[in-house]
CSV table of N, CA and C in Angstrom, one decimal:
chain,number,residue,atom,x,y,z
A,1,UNK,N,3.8,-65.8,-51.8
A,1,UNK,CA,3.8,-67.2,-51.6
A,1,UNK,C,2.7,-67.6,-50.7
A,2,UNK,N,1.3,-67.3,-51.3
A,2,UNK,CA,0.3,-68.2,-50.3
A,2,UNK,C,0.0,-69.3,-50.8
A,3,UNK,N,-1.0,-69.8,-50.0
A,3,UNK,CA,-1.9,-71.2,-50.5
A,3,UNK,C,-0.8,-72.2,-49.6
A,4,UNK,N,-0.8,-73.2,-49.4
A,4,UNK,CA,-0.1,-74.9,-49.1
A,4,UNK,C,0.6,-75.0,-50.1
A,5,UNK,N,0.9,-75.0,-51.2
A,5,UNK,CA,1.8,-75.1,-52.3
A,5,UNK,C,3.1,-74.0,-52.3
A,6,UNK,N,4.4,-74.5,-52.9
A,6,UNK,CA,5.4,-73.3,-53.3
A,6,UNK,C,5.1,-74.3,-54.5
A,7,UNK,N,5.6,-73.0,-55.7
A,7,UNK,CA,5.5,-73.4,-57.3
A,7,UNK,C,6.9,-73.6,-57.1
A,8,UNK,N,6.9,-73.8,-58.6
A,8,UNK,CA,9.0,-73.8,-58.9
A,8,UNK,C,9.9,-73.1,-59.1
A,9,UNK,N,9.3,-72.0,-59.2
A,9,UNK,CA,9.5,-70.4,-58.9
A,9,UNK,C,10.2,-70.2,-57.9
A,10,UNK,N,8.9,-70.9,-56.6
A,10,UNK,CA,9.3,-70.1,-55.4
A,10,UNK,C,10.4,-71.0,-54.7
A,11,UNK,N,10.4,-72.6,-55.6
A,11,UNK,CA,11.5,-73.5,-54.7
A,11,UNK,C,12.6,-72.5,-55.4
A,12,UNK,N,12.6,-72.1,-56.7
A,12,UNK,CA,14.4,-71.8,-57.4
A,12,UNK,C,14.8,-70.6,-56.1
A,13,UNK,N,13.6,-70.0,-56.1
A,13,UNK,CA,14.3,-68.3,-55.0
A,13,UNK,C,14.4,-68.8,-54.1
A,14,UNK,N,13.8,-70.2,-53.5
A,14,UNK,CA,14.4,-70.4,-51.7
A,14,UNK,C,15.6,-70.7,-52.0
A,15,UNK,N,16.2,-71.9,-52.5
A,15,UNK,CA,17.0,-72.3,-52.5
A,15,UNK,C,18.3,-71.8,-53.7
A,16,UNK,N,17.9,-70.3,-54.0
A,16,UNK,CA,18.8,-69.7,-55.0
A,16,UNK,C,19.3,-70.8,-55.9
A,17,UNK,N,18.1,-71.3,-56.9
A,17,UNK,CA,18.6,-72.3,-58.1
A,17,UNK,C,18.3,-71.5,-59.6
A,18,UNK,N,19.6,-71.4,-60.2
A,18,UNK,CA,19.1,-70.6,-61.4
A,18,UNK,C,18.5,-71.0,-62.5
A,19,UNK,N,18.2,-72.1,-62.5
A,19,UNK,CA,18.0,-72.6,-63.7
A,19,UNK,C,16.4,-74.0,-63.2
A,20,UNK,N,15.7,-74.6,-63.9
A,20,UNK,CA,15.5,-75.7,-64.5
A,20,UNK,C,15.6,-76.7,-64.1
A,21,UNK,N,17.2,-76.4,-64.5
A,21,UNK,CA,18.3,-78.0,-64.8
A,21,UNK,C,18.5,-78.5,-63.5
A,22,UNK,N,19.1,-77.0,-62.9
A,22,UNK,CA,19.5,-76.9,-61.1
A,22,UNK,C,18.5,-77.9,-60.1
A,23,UNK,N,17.7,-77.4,-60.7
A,23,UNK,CA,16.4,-78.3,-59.2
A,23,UNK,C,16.0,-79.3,-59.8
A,24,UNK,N,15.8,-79.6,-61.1
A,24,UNK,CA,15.8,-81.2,-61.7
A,24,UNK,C,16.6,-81.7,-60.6
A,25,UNK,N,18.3,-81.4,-61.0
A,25,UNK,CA,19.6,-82.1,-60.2
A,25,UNK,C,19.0,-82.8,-59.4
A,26,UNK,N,18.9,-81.4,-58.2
A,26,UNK,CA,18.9,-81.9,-56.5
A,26,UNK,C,17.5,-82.7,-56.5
A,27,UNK,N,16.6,-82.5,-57.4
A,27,UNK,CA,15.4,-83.6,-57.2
A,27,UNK,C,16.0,-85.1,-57.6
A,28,UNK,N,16.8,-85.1,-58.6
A,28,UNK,CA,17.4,-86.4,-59.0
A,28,UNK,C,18.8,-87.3,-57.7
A,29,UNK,N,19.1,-86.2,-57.0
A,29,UNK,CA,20.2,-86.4,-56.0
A,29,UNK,C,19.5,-86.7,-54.6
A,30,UNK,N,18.3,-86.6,-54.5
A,30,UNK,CA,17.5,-86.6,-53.4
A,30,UNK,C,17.3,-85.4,-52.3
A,31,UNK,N,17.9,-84.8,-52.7
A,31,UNK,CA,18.2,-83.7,-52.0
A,31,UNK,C,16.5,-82.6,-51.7
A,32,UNK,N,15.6,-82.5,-52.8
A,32,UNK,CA,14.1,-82.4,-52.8
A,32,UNK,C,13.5,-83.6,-53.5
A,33,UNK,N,12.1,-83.4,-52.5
A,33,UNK,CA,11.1,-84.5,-53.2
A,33,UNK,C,11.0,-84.5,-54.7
A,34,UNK,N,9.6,-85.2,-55.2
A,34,UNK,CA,9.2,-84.9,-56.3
A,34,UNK,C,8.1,-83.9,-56.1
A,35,UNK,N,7.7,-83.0,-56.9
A,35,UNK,CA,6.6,-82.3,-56.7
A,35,UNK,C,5.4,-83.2,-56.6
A,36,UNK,N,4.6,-82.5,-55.7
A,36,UNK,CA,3.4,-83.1,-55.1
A,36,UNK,C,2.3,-83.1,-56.7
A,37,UNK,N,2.5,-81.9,-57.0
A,37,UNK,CA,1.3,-81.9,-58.2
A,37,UNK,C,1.9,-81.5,-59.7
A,38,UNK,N,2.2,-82.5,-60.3
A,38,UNK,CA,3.0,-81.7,-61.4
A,38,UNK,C,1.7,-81.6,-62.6
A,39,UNK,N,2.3,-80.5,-62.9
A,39,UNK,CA,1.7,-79.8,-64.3
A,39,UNK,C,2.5,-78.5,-64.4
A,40,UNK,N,1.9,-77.5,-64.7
A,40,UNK,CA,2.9,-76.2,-65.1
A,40,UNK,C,2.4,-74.5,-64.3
A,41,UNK,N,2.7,-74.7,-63.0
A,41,UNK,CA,3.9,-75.1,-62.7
A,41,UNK,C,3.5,-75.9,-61.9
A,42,UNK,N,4.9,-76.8,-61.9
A,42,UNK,CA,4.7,-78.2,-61.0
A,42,UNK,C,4.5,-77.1,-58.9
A,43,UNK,N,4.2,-78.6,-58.1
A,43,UNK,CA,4.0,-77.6,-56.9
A,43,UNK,C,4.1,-78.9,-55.4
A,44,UNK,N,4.9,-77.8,-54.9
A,44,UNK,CA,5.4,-78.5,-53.5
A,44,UNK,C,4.5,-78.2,-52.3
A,45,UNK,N,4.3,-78.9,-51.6
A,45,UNK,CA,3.4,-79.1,-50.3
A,45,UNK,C,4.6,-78.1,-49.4
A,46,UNK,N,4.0,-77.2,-49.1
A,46,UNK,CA,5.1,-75.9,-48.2
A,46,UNK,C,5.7,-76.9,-47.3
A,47,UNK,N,4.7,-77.5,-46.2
A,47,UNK,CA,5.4,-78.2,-44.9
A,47,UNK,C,6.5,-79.3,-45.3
A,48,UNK,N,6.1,-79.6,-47.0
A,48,UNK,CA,7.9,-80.5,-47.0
A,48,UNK,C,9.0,-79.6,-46.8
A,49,UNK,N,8.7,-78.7,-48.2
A,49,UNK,CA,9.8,-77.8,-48.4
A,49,UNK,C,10.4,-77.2,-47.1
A,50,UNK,N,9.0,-76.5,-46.1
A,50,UNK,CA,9.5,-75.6,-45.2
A,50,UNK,C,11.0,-76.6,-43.9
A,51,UNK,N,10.0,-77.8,-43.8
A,51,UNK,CA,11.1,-78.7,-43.2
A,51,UNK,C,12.4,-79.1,-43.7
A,52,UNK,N,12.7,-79.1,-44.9
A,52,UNK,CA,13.6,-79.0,-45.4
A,52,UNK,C,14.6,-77.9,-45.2
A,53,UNK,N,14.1,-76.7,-45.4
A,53,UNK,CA,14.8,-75.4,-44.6
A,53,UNK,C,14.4,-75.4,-43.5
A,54,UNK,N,13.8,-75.9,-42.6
A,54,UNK,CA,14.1,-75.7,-41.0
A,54,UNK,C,15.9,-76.9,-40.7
A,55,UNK,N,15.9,-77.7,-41.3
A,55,UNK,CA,16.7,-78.4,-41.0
A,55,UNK,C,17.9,-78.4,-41.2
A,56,UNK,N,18.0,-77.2,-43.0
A,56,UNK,CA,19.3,-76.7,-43.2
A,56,UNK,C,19.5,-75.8,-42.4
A,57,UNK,N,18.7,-74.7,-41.7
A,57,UNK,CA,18.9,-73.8,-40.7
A,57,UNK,C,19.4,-74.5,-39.2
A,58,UNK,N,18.9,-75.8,-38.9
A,58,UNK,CA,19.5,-76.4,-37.8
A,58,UNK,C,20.7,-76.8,-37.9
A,59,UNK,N,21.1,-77.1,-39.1
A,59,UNK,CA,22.4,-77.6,-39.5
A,59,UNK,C,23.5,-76.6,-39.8
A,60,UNK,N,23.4,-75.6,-39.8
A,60,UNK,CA,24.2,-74.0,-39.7
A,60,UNK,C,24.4,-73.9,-38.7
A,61,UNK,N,23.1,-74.1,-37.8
A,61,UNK,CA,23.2,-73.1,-36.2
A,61,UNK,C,24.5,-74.1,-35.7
A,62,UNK,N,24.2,-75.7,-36.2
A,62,UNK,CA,25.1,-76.2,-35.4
A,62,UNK,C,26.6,-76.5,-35.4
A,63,UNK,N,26.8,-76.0,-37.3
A,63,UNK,CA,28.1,-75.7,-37.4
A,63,UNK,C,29.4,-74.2,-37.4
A,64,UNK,N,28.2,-73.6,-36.1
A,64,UNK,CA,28.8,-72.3,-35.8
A,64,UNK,C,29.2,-72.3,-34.9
């Protein structure tokens, strides 16, 4: 996973999404942005994504 971008690949393995359909969802639920650059594969600016996991990781720490 180099470059400033994660593909859709690398969002399904962060967030263990098996499918497609899966990360459509959470993009339609708000839960992820839209991709920054879509084409094939579409592609996420890391520093959203990574904030996004910093935050579910804050949100764990805090319900331990």
């Amino acid at each position: 996973m180099t470059g400033i971008y994660y593909t859709t690949s690398d969002i399904k393995q962060i967030f263990c999404f098996k499918s497609d359909t899966a990360l459509k969802a959470k993009i339609r639920e708000g839960f992820l942005p839209e991709a920054d650059l879509e084409g094939r594969p579409n592609k996420w600016l890391k520093v959203k994504i990574d904030d996004i996991v910093e935050k579910l990781n804050d949100y764990e720490k805090d319900e331990a």
